[in-house]
Tab-separated table of C-alpha atoms in Angstrom:
chain	number	residue	atom	x	y	z
A	1	UNK	CA	0.000	0.000	0.000
A	2	UNK	CA	1.407	3.400	-0.933
A	3	UNK	CA	1.181	6.437	1.292
A	4	UNK	CA	2.068	10.093	0.793
A	5	UNK	CA	5.128	9.714	3.008
A	6	UNK	CA	6.174	8.760	6.517
A	7	UNK	CA	3.601	8.758	9.291
A	8	UNK	CA	3.547	11.944	11.426
A	9	UNK	CA	4.265	10.195	14.752
A	10	UNK	CA	6.976	7.575	14.340
A	11	UNK	CA	6.391	5.156	17.221
A	12	UNK	CA	7.982	2.049	15.676
A	13	UNK	CA	10.781	1.176	13.257
A	14	UNK	CA	10.155	2.364	9.738
A	15	UNK	CA	10.465	-0.281	7.015
A	16	UNK	CA	9.968	1.174	3.541
A	17	UNK	CA	10.927	0.601	-0.084
A	18	UNK	CA	11.120	2.931	-3.099
A	19	UNK	CA	7.561	2.134	-4.215
A	20	UNK	CA	5.900	2.443	-0.783
A	21	UNK	CA	5.546	6.229	-0.852
A	22	UNK	CA	4.091	8.444	-3.557
A	23	UNK	CA	6.017	11.255	-5.237
A	24	UNK	CA	9.489	12.156	-4.030
A	25	UNK	CA	9.111	11.139	-0.361
A	26	UNK	CA	11.486	8.136	-0.639
A	27	UNK	CA	14.023	10.299	-2.487
A	28	UNK	CA	13.896	12.863	0.328
A	29	UNK	CA	14.492	10.061	2.862
A	30	UNK	CA	17.530	8.751	0.956
A	31	UNK	CA	18.994	12.245	0.628
A	32	UNK	CA	18.533	12.828	4.371
A	33	UNK	CA	20.141	9.532	5.401
A	34	UNK	CA	23.346	9.630	3.329
A	35	UNK	CA	25.101	12.758	4.543
A	36	UNK	CA	27.076	14.878	4.180
A	37	UNK	CA	26.273	15.100	0.483
A	38	UNK	CA	29.167	16.807	-1.179
A	39	UNK	CA	28.768	18.187	-4.676
A	40	UNK	CA	30.738	16.946	-7.656
A	41	UNK	CA	31.243	19.869	-10.040
A	42	UNK	CA	31.887	17.911	-13.197
A	43	UNK	CA	33.562	19.452	-16.242
A	44	UNK	CA	33.393	17.580	-19.535
A	45	UNK	CA	33.972	18.352	-23.195
A	46	UNK	CA	31.980	17.321	-26.258
A	47	UNK	CA	33.552	15.726	-29.329
A	48	UNK	CA	33.202	19.116	-31.075
A	49	UNK	CA	35.091	20.865	-28.247
A	50	UNK	CA	32.247	22.541	-26.321
A	51	UNK	CA	33.039	22.665	-22.592
A	52	UNK	CA	30.334	21.727	-20.089
A	53	UNK	CA	30.202	22.265	-16.331
A	54	UNK	CA	27.474	20.865	-14.063
A	55	UNK	CA	27.009	20.056	-10.362
A	56	UNK	CA	25.986	16.578	-9.187
A	57	UNK	CA	24.837	15.895	-5.630
A	58	UNK	CA	25.081	12.110	-6.022
A	59	UNK	CA	28.896	12.029	-5.992
A	60	UNK	CA	31.603	10.300	-3.971
A	61	UNK	CA	35.000	8.627	-3.784
A	62	UNK	CA	34.868	4.874	-4.450
A	63	UNK	CA	37.789	2.726	-3.355
A	64	UNK	CA	41.455	3.417	-2.843
A	65	UNK	CA	43.506	0.833	-4.709
A	66	UNK	CA	43.072	2.173	-7.320
A	67	UNK	CA	41.113	5.322	-6.516
A	68	UNK	CA	37.750	5.629	-8.236
A	69	UNK	CA	35.128	8.340	-8.220
A	70	UNK	CA	31.442	7.976	-9.064
A	71	UNK	CA	28.582	10.332	-9.755
A	72	UNK	CA	25.040	9.797	-10.930
A	73	UNK	CA	22.900	11.728	-13.361
A	74	UNK	CA	19.137	11.401	-13.414
A	75	UNK	CA	18.423	11.404	-17.118
A	76	UNK	CA	20.909	11.885	-19.928
A	77	UNK	CA	22.284	15.395	-19.549
A	78	UNK	CA	25.094	17.068	-21.475
A	79	UNK	CA	27.686	15.634	-19.072
A	80	UNK	CA	26.706	12.015	-19.800
A	81	UNK	CA	26.377	12.685	-23.526
A	82	UNK	CA	29.856	14.234	-23.527
A	83	UNK	CA	31.324	11.341	-21.539
A	84	UNK	CA	30.063	8.894	-24.141
A	85	UNK	CA	31.944	10.956	-26.761
A	86	UNK	CA	35.054	11.897	-24.717
A	87	UNK	CA	35.322	9.553	-21.684
A	88	UNK	CA	37.228	11.944	-19.422
A	89	UNK	CA	36.176	14.570	-16.874
A	90	UNK	CA	37.348	16.701	-13.992
A	91	UNK	CA	35.649	16.686	-10.600
A	92	UNK	CA	36.234	20.232	-9.375
A	93	UNK	CA	35.926	20.571	-5.598
A	94	UNK	CA	33.418	23.251	-4.592
A	95	UNK	CA	34.306	25.634	-1.773
A	96	UNK	CA	31.865	27.955	-0.023
A	97	UNK	CA	33.139	30.955	-2.007
A	98	UNK	CA	32.060	29.227	-5.254
A	99	UNK	CA	28.626	28.082	-4.088
A	100	UNK	CA	26.629	30.748	-5.949
A	101	UNK	CA	28.456	30.174	-9.243
A	102	UNK	CA	28.185	26.414	-8.820
A	103	UNK	CA	24.411	26.753	-8.351
A	104	UNK	CA	24.271	28.923	-11.473
A	105	UNK	CA	25.820	26.096	-13.525
A	106	UNK	CA	22.901	23.844	-12.524
A	107	UNK	CA	20.683	25.761	-14.973
A	108	UNK	CA	19.633	24.174	-18.249
A	109	UNK	CA	21.976	25.850	-20.735
A	110	UNK	CA	21.862	25.173	-24.482
A	111	UNK	CA	24.213	22.280	-25.374
A	112	UNK	CA	26.330	24.460	-27.672
A	113	UNK	CA	27.015	27.081	-24.960
A	114	UNK	CA	29.659	26.825	-22.243
A	115	UNK	CA	28.699	27.268	-18.587
A	116	UNK	CA	32.189	28.593	-17.747
A	117	UNK	CA	31.487	31.935	-19.427
A	118	UNK	CA	27.920	32.207	-18.142
A	119	UNK	CA	29.127	31.730	-14.551
A	120	UNK	CA	32.218	33.946	-14.879
A	121	UNK	CA	34.602	31.032	-14.354
A	122	UNK	CA	38.033	30.433	-15.821
A	123	UNK	CA	38.649	27.218	-17.796
A	124	UNK	CA	42.210	26.030	-17.122
A	125	UNK	CA	43.919	23.187	-19.019
A	126	UNK	CA	44.087	19.910	-17.128
A	127	UNK	CA	47.269	17.861	-16.784
A	128	UNK	CA	46.098	14.403	-17.960
A	129	UNK	CA	42.585	14.778	-19.426
A	130	UNK	CA	41.038	16.927	-22.168
A	131	UNK	CA	38.239	18.675	-20.209
A	132	UNK	CA	39.227	21.927	-18.506
A	133	UNK	CA	39.470	22.496	-14.789
A	134	UNK	CA	37.617	25.307	-13.018
A	135	UNK	CA	40.468	27.743	-12.332
A	136	UNK	CA	38.753	29.143	-9.239
A	137	UNK	CA	38.341	25.701	-7.591
A	138	UNK	CA	40.958	24.837	-4.977
A	139	UNK	CA	41.221	21.139	-5.961
A	140	UNK	CA	40.590	19.023	-9.051
A	141	UNK	CA	40.340	15.289	-9.611
A	142	UNK	CA	41.065	14.346	-13.217
A	143	UNK	CA	39.276	11.144	-14.200
A	144	UNK	CA	39.003	8.598	-17.003
A	145	UNK	CA	35.638	6.853	-17.347
A	146	UNK	CA	35.727	3.116	-16.658
A	147	UNK	CA	32.017	2.470	-17.066
A	148	UNK	CA	28.630	4.141	-17.352
A	149	UNK	CA	25.830	2.048	-15.876
A	150	UNK	CA	22.299	2.935	-16.977
A	151	UNK	CA	19.316	1.637	-15.007
A	152	UNK	CA	15.980	3.289	-15.691
A	153	UNK	CA	16.648	7.026	-15.787
A	154	UNK	CA	19.761	6.788	-13.583
A	155	UNK	CA	23.194	6.953	-15.205
A	156	UNK	CA	26.061	6.082	-12.859
A	157	UNK	CA	29.500	7.159	-14.048
A	158	UNK	CA	32.401	5.226	-12.533
A	159	UNK	CA	35.847	6.628	-13.271
A	160	UNK	CA	39.455	6.101	-12.255
A	161	UNK	CA	41.210	9.131	-10.788
A	162	UNK	CA	44.365	9.658	-12.861
A	163	UNK	CA	45.581	12.978	-11.441
A	164	UNK	CA	44.828	15.299	-8.512
């Protein structure tokens, strides 16, 4: 039986699956349980050379020998399309001073336009991969895609970190 969300008074353990609640209630629960949720600010490049920059809140380090990084995209956005063309990206680490510009890059820009310019950010050449780094970011993880797993509308990108 599906409900709108969790019961108001919680007087016993809650056992719930993704289809037990209507709407986005289960998503809100998952996002509240797995914290802190850092943001992966992913820069990619298309086969034609158009730079893309987008934030992903489903992002984390995966393993340490070798080091992997993963992020997930709901739906096929420019980042995933670019990664299928050029399987490299940079995970730019977001600091508080960049929060507003990072949020700005979450907008739906036309595919042929670069978010770097729109957000007043400086693209800087990377050391080992083709996509640019965000010059204003204090740290960058350059990655090569190992696999993209698609399940429903979720696309999980798993990549090896090749330079930091």
